Coordinates of C-alpha atoms and ligand atoms in Angstrom, one line a residue:
M13 CA 0.1 13.6 -9.3
S14 CA -1.1 17.0 -10.2
R15 CA -2.5 19.1 -7.5
S16 CA -4.2 21.5 -9.9
L17 CA -7.1 19.1 -10.5
I18 CA -8.2 19.0 -6.9
S19 CA -10.2 22.1 -7.2
R20 CA -10.3 24.5 -4.2
R21 CA -13.3 26.2 -5.4
P22 CA -14.9 29.2 -3.9
R23 CA -17.9 28.5 -1.6
F24 CA -20.3 29.6 -4.3
G25 CA -20.1 28.8 -8.1
R26 CA -19.1 31.5 -10.4
G27 CA -22.1 33.6 -11.5
A28 CA -24.5 32.0 -9.2
S29 CA -26.4 34.1 -6.7
V30 CA -25.8 33.5 -3.0
S31 CA -29.4 32.5 -2.4
D32 CA -29.8 29.8 -5.1
A33 CA -26.3 28.4 -5.2
K34 CA -25.4 25.1 -3.6
P35 CA -22.1 25.3 -1.8
A36 CA -19.3 24.0 -4.0
P37 CA -17.7 20.8 -2.6
S38 CA -14.6 21.5 -0.5
A39 CA -11.1 20.2 -1.4
L40 CA -11.7 17.3 1.0
Q41 CA -15.1 16.5 -0.4
C42 CA -13.6 16.4 -3.8
L43 CA -11.2 13.8 -2.4
G44 CA -14.2 11.7 -1.3
W45 CA -14.5 12.9 2.3
K46 CA -17.9 12.0 3.6
P47 CA -19.9 12.2 6.9
F48 CA -19.0 8.6 7.5
F49 CA -15.4 9.6 8.0
Q50 CA -16.1 12.9 9.7
Q51 CA -18.1 11.2 12.4
Q52 CA -15.1 9.1 13.4
L53 CA -13.1 12.1 14.6
T54 CA -12.9 13.2 18.2
L55 CA -12.9 16.9 19.1
E56 CA -9.2 16.7 19.8
E57 CA -8.4 15.0 16.5
L58 CA -10.5 17.7 14.7
S59 CA -8.2 20.4 16.1
D60 CA -4.8 18.6 16.1
S61 CA -4.9 16.5 13.0
E62 CA -5.6 16.6 9.3
P63 CA -7.2 13.8 7.2
V64 CA -5.4 12.8 4.1
R65 CA -6.3 10.2 1.5
V66 CA -3.9 7.6 0.2
M67 CA -3.7 8.2 -3.5
A68 CA -0.9 5.6 -4.3
V69 CA 1.2 3.1 -2.5
H70 CA 4.9 2.7 -3.4
R71 CA 7.6 0.5 -2.1
S72 CA 8.8 2.9 0.6
Q73 CA 6.2 5.7 0.7
L74 CA 2.5 6.6 0.3
D75 CA 1.3 9.5 -1.8
V76 CA -1.3 11.2 0.2
S77 CA -3.5 14.2 -0.5
G78 CA -5.5 16.5 1.7
E79 CA -6.4 20.1 2.3
S80 CA -2.7 21.1 2.3
G81 CA -2.1 19.4 -1.1
D82 CA -0.1 16.4 -2.0
E83 CA 2.7 15.0 0.1
P84 CA 4.8 11.8 0.4
L85 CA 4.4 9.8 3.6
P86 CA 7.4 7.5 4.3
L87 CA 6.2 4.0 5.1
A88 CA 8.8 3.9 7.8
L89 CA 6.5 6.2 9.9
L90 CA 3.9 3.5 10.1
P91 CA 4.0 0.9 12.9
R92 CA 5.9 -2.2 11.6
E93 CA 3.8 -5.1 12.8
L94 CA 0.5 -4.3 11.1
E95 CA -1.6 -7.2 9.9
T96 CA -2.5 -7.1 6.2
E97 CA -5.9 -5.6 6.7
Q98 CA -4.6 -2.8 8.9
R99 CA -2.0 -1.6 6.4
P100 CA -3.1 1.4 4.4
T101 CA -4.1 0.8 0.8
V102 CA -5.1 3.1 -2.0
G103 CA -8.3 5.0 -1.0
D104 CA -7.7 4.8 2.8
W105 CA -8.0 7.9 5.0
L106 CA -5.3 8.6 7.5
L107 CA -5.1 11.2 10.2
L108 CA -1.8 13.2 10.2
A109 CA -0.7 15.3 13.1
R110 CA -0.9 18.9 11.8
E111 CA 2.5 19.9 12.9
S112 CA 4.8 16.8 12.7
R113 CA 2.9 15.3 9.7
R114 CA 3.2 11.9 11.5
P115 CA 0.4 9.4 10.9
Q116 CA -1.9 9.1 14.0
R117 CA -4.4 6.5 12.9
M118 CA -6.3 5.1 9.9
L119 CA -10.0 5.7 9.7
E120 CA -12.6 2.9 9.6
R121 CA -13.3 2.0 6.0
S122 CA -16.6 2.2 4.2
S123 CA -15.6 -0.6 1.9
L124 CA -12.6 -2.9 1.3
F125 CA -11.5 -4.8 -1.8
Q126 CA -9.1 -7.7 -1.4
R127 CA -8.1 -10.8 -3.3
M128 CA -6.0 -13.9 -2.6
A129 CA -2.5 -12.9 -3.5
P130 CA -1.6 -14.9 -6.6
G131 CA 0.6 -17.9 -5.7
A132 CA 0.5 -17.1 -1.9
S133 CA -1.6 -18.1 1.0
R134 CA -2.4 -14.5 2.1
S135 CA -4.9 -11.9 1.0
Q136 CA -3.8 -8.8 -0.7
L137 CA -5.6 -5.4 -0.4
I138 CA -6.6 -3.8 -3.6
A139 CA -8.4 -0.6 -2.5
A140 CA -10.5 0.9 0.2
N141 CA -13.4 3.3 0.5
I142 CA -14.7 2.7 -3.1
D143 CA -18.3 3.8 -3.8
S144 CA -18.7 2.3 -7.3
V145 CA -16.9 -0.1 -9.6
L146 CA -16.8 0.1 -13.3
M147 CA -16.2 -3.5 -14.3
V148 CA -14.5 -3.1 -17.7
S149 CA -14.4 -5.7 -20.5
S150 CA -14.4 -5.3 -24.3
C151 CA -16.6 -6.3 -27.2
N152 CA -14.0 -8.9 -28.2
D153 CA -12.5 -12.2 -26.9
D154 CA -12.0 -10.6 -23.5
F155 CA -15.7 -10.8 -22.8
N156 CA -16.3 -13.6 -20.3
L157 CA -19.4 -13.9 -18.3
S158 CA -17.8 -16.2 -15.6
R159 CA -15.2 -13.5 -15.0
I160 CA -17.8 -10.8 -14.8
E161 CA -19.6 -12.9 -12.2
R162 CA -16.4 -13.3 -10.2
Y163 CA -15.9 -9.5 -10.2
L164 CA -19.6 -9.0 -9.2
A165 CA -19.2 -11.3 -6.2
L166 CA -16.3 -9.1 -5.0
V167 CA -18.0 -5.9 -5.7
R168 CA -21.3 -6.9 -4.0
E169 CA -19.4 -8.3 -1.0
A170 CA -17.8 -4.9 -0.6
G171 CA -21.3 -3.3 -0.8
C172 CA -20.3 -1.1 -3.8
R173 CA -22.5 -0.2 -6.8
A174 CA -21.4 -1.9 -10.0
C175 CA -21.7 -1.0 -13.7
L176 CA -20.4 -3.1 -16.5
V177 CA -18.6 -1.2 -19.2
L178 CA -18.0 -2.8 -22.6
T179 CA -15.4 -0.9 -24.6
R180 CA -14.5 -1.2 -28.3
M181 CA -18.2 -0.8 -29.3
D182 CA -16.8 1.1 -32.3
Q183 CA -15.1 -2.1 -33.5
C184 CA -18.1 -4.3 -33.0
D185 CA -20.7 -5.1 -35.8
D186 CA -23.2 -6.9 -33.6
T187 CA -23.5 -5.8 -30.0
S188 CA -26.5 -8.1 -29.5
V189 CA -24.1 -11.0 -28.9
Y190 CA -23.2 -9.2 -25.6
T191 CA -26.6 -8.0 -24.6
D192 CA -28.0 -11.5 -25.2
A193 CA -25.3 -13.1 -23.1
L194 CA -26.1 -10.7 -20.3
R195 CA -29.8 -11.6 -20.1
D196 CA -29.4 -13.2 -16.6
H197 CA -27.9 -9.9 -15.4
G198 CA -30.8 -7.6 -16.3
D199 CA -30.4 -5.5 -13.2
L200 CA -26.7 -4.8 -13.8
P201 CA -26.2 -1.3 -15.4
L202 CA -24.5 -1.7 -18.7
A203 CA -22.6 1.0 -20.8
M204 CA -21.3 0.1 -24.2
V205 CA -18.7 2.7 -25.2
N206 CA -15.9 3.7 -27.4
A207 CA -13.4 4.6 -24.6
L208 CA -11.5 7.0 -26.9
D209 CA -14.6 9.1 -27.5
A210 CA -15.7 11.7 -24.9
D211 CA -19.3 11.8 -26.0
S212 CA -19.5 8.0 -25.9
V213 CA -18.3 7.8 -22.3
A214 CA -20.5 10.7 -21.2
P215 CA -23.0 8.3 -19.4
L216 CA -20.2 7.2 -17.1
R217 CA -19.8 10.8 -15.8
D218 CA -22.8 10.3 -13.6
W219 CA -21.0 7.5 -11.8
C220 CA -18.0 9.8 -11.2
A221 CA -19.8 12.8 -9.8
A222 CA -18.1 15.1 -7.2
G223 CA -17.0 13.2 -4.1
E224 CA -17.5 9.7 -5.6
T225 CA -14.7 7.2 -5.7
V226 CA -14.9 4.9 -8.6
A227 CA -12.6 1.9 -9.3
L228 CA -11.9 0.5 -12.8
L229 CA -11.6 -3.2 -12.7
G230 CA -10.8 -5.4 -15.7
S231 CA -8.1 -7.4 -17.5
S232 CA -5.1 -5.8 -19.2
G233 CA -5.9 -4.1 -22.5
V234 CA -9.7 -3.5 -22.0
G235 CA -9.2 0.3 -21.9
K236 CA -9.2 1.2 -18.2
S237 CA -6.4 3.8 -18.6
T238 CA -8.1 5.0 -21.9
L239 CA -11.3 5.6 -19.9
L240 CA -9.4 7.5 -17.3
N241 CA -7.8 9.7 -19.9
T242 CA -11.0 10.4 -21.8
L243 CA -13.0 11.1 -18.6
S244 CA -10.3 13.4 -17.2
D245 CA -9.8 15.0 -20.6
S246 CA -6.0 14.6 -20.4
E247 CA -3.3 12.0 -20.9
R248 CA -3.0 11.0 -17.2
A249 CA -2.0 7.4 -17.8
A250 CA 0.0 5.6 -20.5
T251 CA -2.0 3.2 -22.8
A252 CA -0.8 0.6 -25.3
G253 CA -2.3 -1.4 -28.1
I254 CA -3.4 -5.0 -27.5
R255 CA -2.1 -8.1 -29.2
E256 CA -3.8 -8.8 -32.5
D257 CA -4.1 -12.5 -32.3
D258 CA -5.8 -12.9 -28.9
S259 CA -6.9 -9.3 -27.9
K260 CA -4.8 -9.5 -24.7
G261 CA -3.2 -6.4 -23.3
R262 CA 0.4 -5.7 -22.4
H263 CA 0.1 -4.9 -18.7
T264 CA 0.9 -1.3 -19.4
T265 CA -0.3 0.1 -16.1
R266 CA 2.0 -1.0 -13.3
H267 CA 0.6 0.7 -10.2
R268 CA -2.7 1.4 -8.6
A269 CA -3.5 5.0 -8.2
L270 CA -6.4 7.4 -7.5
Y271 CA -6.8 10.2 -10.0
P272 CA -8.9 13.3 -9.2
L273 CA -11.3 14.1 -12.2
P274 CA -12.0 17.7 -13.2
D275 CA -15.6 17.5 -12.0
G276 CA -14.6 16.4 -8.5
G277 CA -14.8 12.6 -8.6
L278 CA -11.9 10.2 -8.2
L279 CA -11.0 7.3 -10.5
L280 CA -8.8 4.4 -9.5
D281 CA -6.8 3.0 -12.3
S282 CA -5.2 -0.4 -11.7
P283 CA -3.0 -2.9 -13.5
G284 CA -5.0 -5.6 -15.3
M285 CA -5.2 -8.4 -12.8
R286 CA -4.4 -11.9 -14.1
E287 CA -6.0 -13.6 -11.1
L288 CA -8.7 -12.4 -8.8
G289 CA -8.9 -15.2 -6.2
L290 CA -12.0 -15.0 -4.0
A291 CA -12.0 -15.4 -0.2
N292 CA -14.7 -14.4 2.4
V293 CA -17.2 -13.3 -0.2
A294 CA -20.2 -15.5 0.9
Q295 CA -22.7 -12.6 0.8
G296 CA -21.3 -11.3 -2.5
L297 CA -21.7 -14.8 -4.1
A298 CA -25.2 -15.2 -2.8
A299 CA -26.2 -11.8 -4.2
T300 CA -24.6 -12.6 -7.6
F301 CA -26.3 -16.0 -7.9
D302 CA -29.5 -15.2 -6.0
D303 CA -31.6 -17.0 -8.7
I304 CA -29.8 -20.3 -7.9
G305 CA -30.2 -19.6 -4.1
R306 CA -34.0 -19.1 -4.6
L307 CA -34.3 -22.3 -6.6
A308 CA -32.3 -24.3 -4.0
E309 CA -34.8 -23.2 -1.3
D310 CA -37.4 -25.4 -2.9
C311 CA -35.2 -28.6 -3.2
R312 CA -36.7 -31.5 -1.3
F313 CA -33.5 -31.9 0.9
S314 CA -32.2 -28.9 2.7
D315 CA -28.6 -30.1 2.1
C316 CA -29.2 -30.9 -1.5
R317 CA -26.0 -30.8 -3.6
H318 CA -28.0 -30.5 -6.8
E319 CA -26.4 -33.6 -8.3
S320 CA -28.7 -36.6 -8.4
E321 CA -31.0 -36.1 -5.4
P322 CA -34.7 -36.5 -6.1
G323 CA -36.9 -33.4 -5.9
C324 CA -34.0 -31.1 -6.9
T325 CA -35.4 -27.8 -8.3
V326 CA -32.0 -26.6 -9.4
R327 CA -31.5 -29.6 -11.7
A328 CA -35.1 -29.3 -12.9
A329 CA -34.4 -25.6 -13.9
L330 CA -31.3 -26.8 -15.7
E331 CA -33.3 -29.4 -17.6
S332 CA -36.1 -27.0 -18.6
G333 CA -33.5 -24.5 -19.8
E334 CA -34.5 -21.9 -17.2
L335 CA -31.0 -22.1 -15.7
D336 CA -27.8 -21.9 -17.7
E337 CA -25.4 -24.8 -17.2
R338 CA -22.3 -22.4 -17.4
R339 CA -23.8 -20.3 -14.6
L340 CA -24.4 -23.3 -12.3
R341 CA -20.8 -24.5 -13.0
N342 CA -19.4 -21.1 -12.3
W343 CA -21.3 -20.8 -9.0
R344 CA -20.0 -24.2 -7.9
K345 CA -16.5 -23.3 -9.0
L346 CA -16.4 -20.0 -7.1
K347 CA -18.0 -21.5 -4.0
R348 CA -15.3 -24.3 -4.0
E349 CA -12.6 -21.7 -4.5
M350 CA -13.8 -19.5 -1.7
A351 CA -14.1 -22.4 0.7
R352 CA -10.5 -23.5 -0.1
N353 CA -9.1 -19.9 0.2
N354 CA -11.1 -19.3 3.5
R355 CA -9.4 -22.5 4.9
T356 CA -6.0 -21.3 3.8
L357 CA -6.5 -17.9 5.3
A358 CA -7.7 -19.4 8.6
E359 CA -4.7 -21.6 8.8
Q360 CA -2.4 -18.7 8.0
R361 CA -3.9 -16.6 10.7
A362 CA -3.6 -19.4 13.3
G363 CA 0.1 -19.8 12.2
D364 CA 0.7 -16.0 12.5
R365 CA -0.9 -16.0 16.0
A366 CA 1.3 -18.9 17.2
L367 CA 4.4 -17.2 15.8
G368 CA 3.4 -13.9 17.5
Q369 CA 3.1 -15.7 20.8
F370 CA 6.4 -17.5 20.3
Y371 CA 8.2 -14.1 19.6
R372 CA 6.6 -12.5 22.6
A373 CA 7.6 -15.4 24.9
V374 CA 11.2 -15.2 23.6
Q375 CA 11.3 -11.4 24.1
S376 CA 9.9 -11.6 27.6
H377 CA 12.4 -14.4 28.5
A378 CA 15.3 -12.3 27.2
R379 CA 14.1 -9.2 29.2
S380 CA 13.8 -11.2 32.4
R381 CA 17.4 -12.6 31.9
K382 CA 18.7 -9.1 31.3
Q383 CA 17.0 -7.9 34.5
C384 CA 18.6 -10.7 36.4
G385 CA 22.0 -9.6 35.1
D386 CA 22.7 -12.8 33.1
Ligands
GTP408 N1 -11.0 1.5 -30.8 C1 -11.0 1.4 -29.5 N2 -9.8 1.2 -28.9 C2 -9.8 1.2 -27.5 C3 -11.0 1.3 -26.8 N3 -10.6 1.2 -25.5 C4 -9.3 1.0 -25.4 N4 -8.8 1.0 -26.7 C5 -7.3 0.8 -27.0 O1 -6.9 -0.4 -26.4 C6 -5.6 -0.3 -26.0 C7 -5.4 -0.7 -24.5 O2 -6.0 0.3 -23.7 P1 -5.5 0.6 -22.3 O3 -6.3 1.8 -21.8 O4 -4.0 0.7 -22.3 O5 -5.9 -0.7 -21.5 P2 -5.8 -1.0 -19.9 O6 -7.0 -1.7 -19.5 O7 -5.4 0.2 -19.2 O8 -4.6 -2.1 -19.9 P3 -3.5 -2.3 -18.7 O9 -2.9 -1.0 -18.2 O10 -2.5 -3.2 -19.3 O11 -4.3 -3.1 -17.6 C8 -5.1 1.1 -26.3 O12 -4.4 1.1 -27.6 C9 -6.4 1.9 -26.5 O13 -6.3 3.0 -27.4 C10 -12.2 1.5 -27.5 O14 -13.3 1.6 -26.9 N5 -12.1 1.5 -28.8
MG409 MG1 -3.8 0.7 -18.0
ZN410 ZN1 -31.1 -29.4 -5.4

């Protein structure tokens, strides 16, 4: 990770007069430091510790960055028995003791992205303290409205702003296929771009302004790393061509990492995720499918399942063509998936608690035997 891009600019921009210039963002602000985090510090912490941001998570260390630059932080310095949500992930802010550089605590997050870990019964953290998400898809076979709705549920649950970016506009003869398909998402900002072209991606720069942390989310091969390279005007990340037959990518990016942009924003590049299982996203789902929620309010029965009940306004909207069948199917599918995953996580937590109690009981029994000289 290059330190040089985290600008330590003078307080006033070059050439500007002292009276009209806005103070340039500090190094910490360029890393996404905001009043929300500042307010969490006690006076003692302000003097004795230094906030650093987690830029990448590796097997045995974190890459962190702060006012003193980049440094590795061995994971062995963190408490061992942290629950999943308490473990630092990319984007988290930690306080390090100024002298010893030991981690003191993690700051409360402004947002958190997580998914059900593929093939496991646990959730997996993706990133924290993200302001906006660029949901990336391409003008080709990758485009899938149901997947976009899945991403949206996650992004809205986290309370982040969302923008849909469709790459490969340069290879597409008729973009109306995509704009027509998105008619139910009229309030979702949309950018159609050639990710290889700096002018074409210029509208995305507003999203990545100084101090903003922006995550790129999308399948492998849609051009996430290409966008990072073009927006940062350098070859920060490796990219590779997609398969000709099905437009699928080759999982080129292997690690999630935050990259500082020359203008002071931060971009999170991630590996393309094959699965993005949803759990605990009730609000995000309601916001993504608010039209169905509004229709359901007028159903005759408050527990209407919108199947064959009389007076069902959801089915009526389906029959009149006002509501798309695919959208209703996807809403049902995501709700079922979330309910199933919520149950799995609740059982997992109960199991963890029972195991914790068991271990504590064994430890205290062993201690008391030792004290008795057994
Ligand atoms: N013509 C054209 N090619 C693009 C565009 N966006 C991406 N590409 C190409 O698509 C290929 C895949 O891009 P990547 O940036 O590696 O995709 P990614 O989303 O980072 O993929 P993973 O790292 O595997 O998740 C590269 O060969 C890019 O040059 C675009 O808008 N137009
Ligand atoms: Mg990539
Ligand atoms: Zn109904």
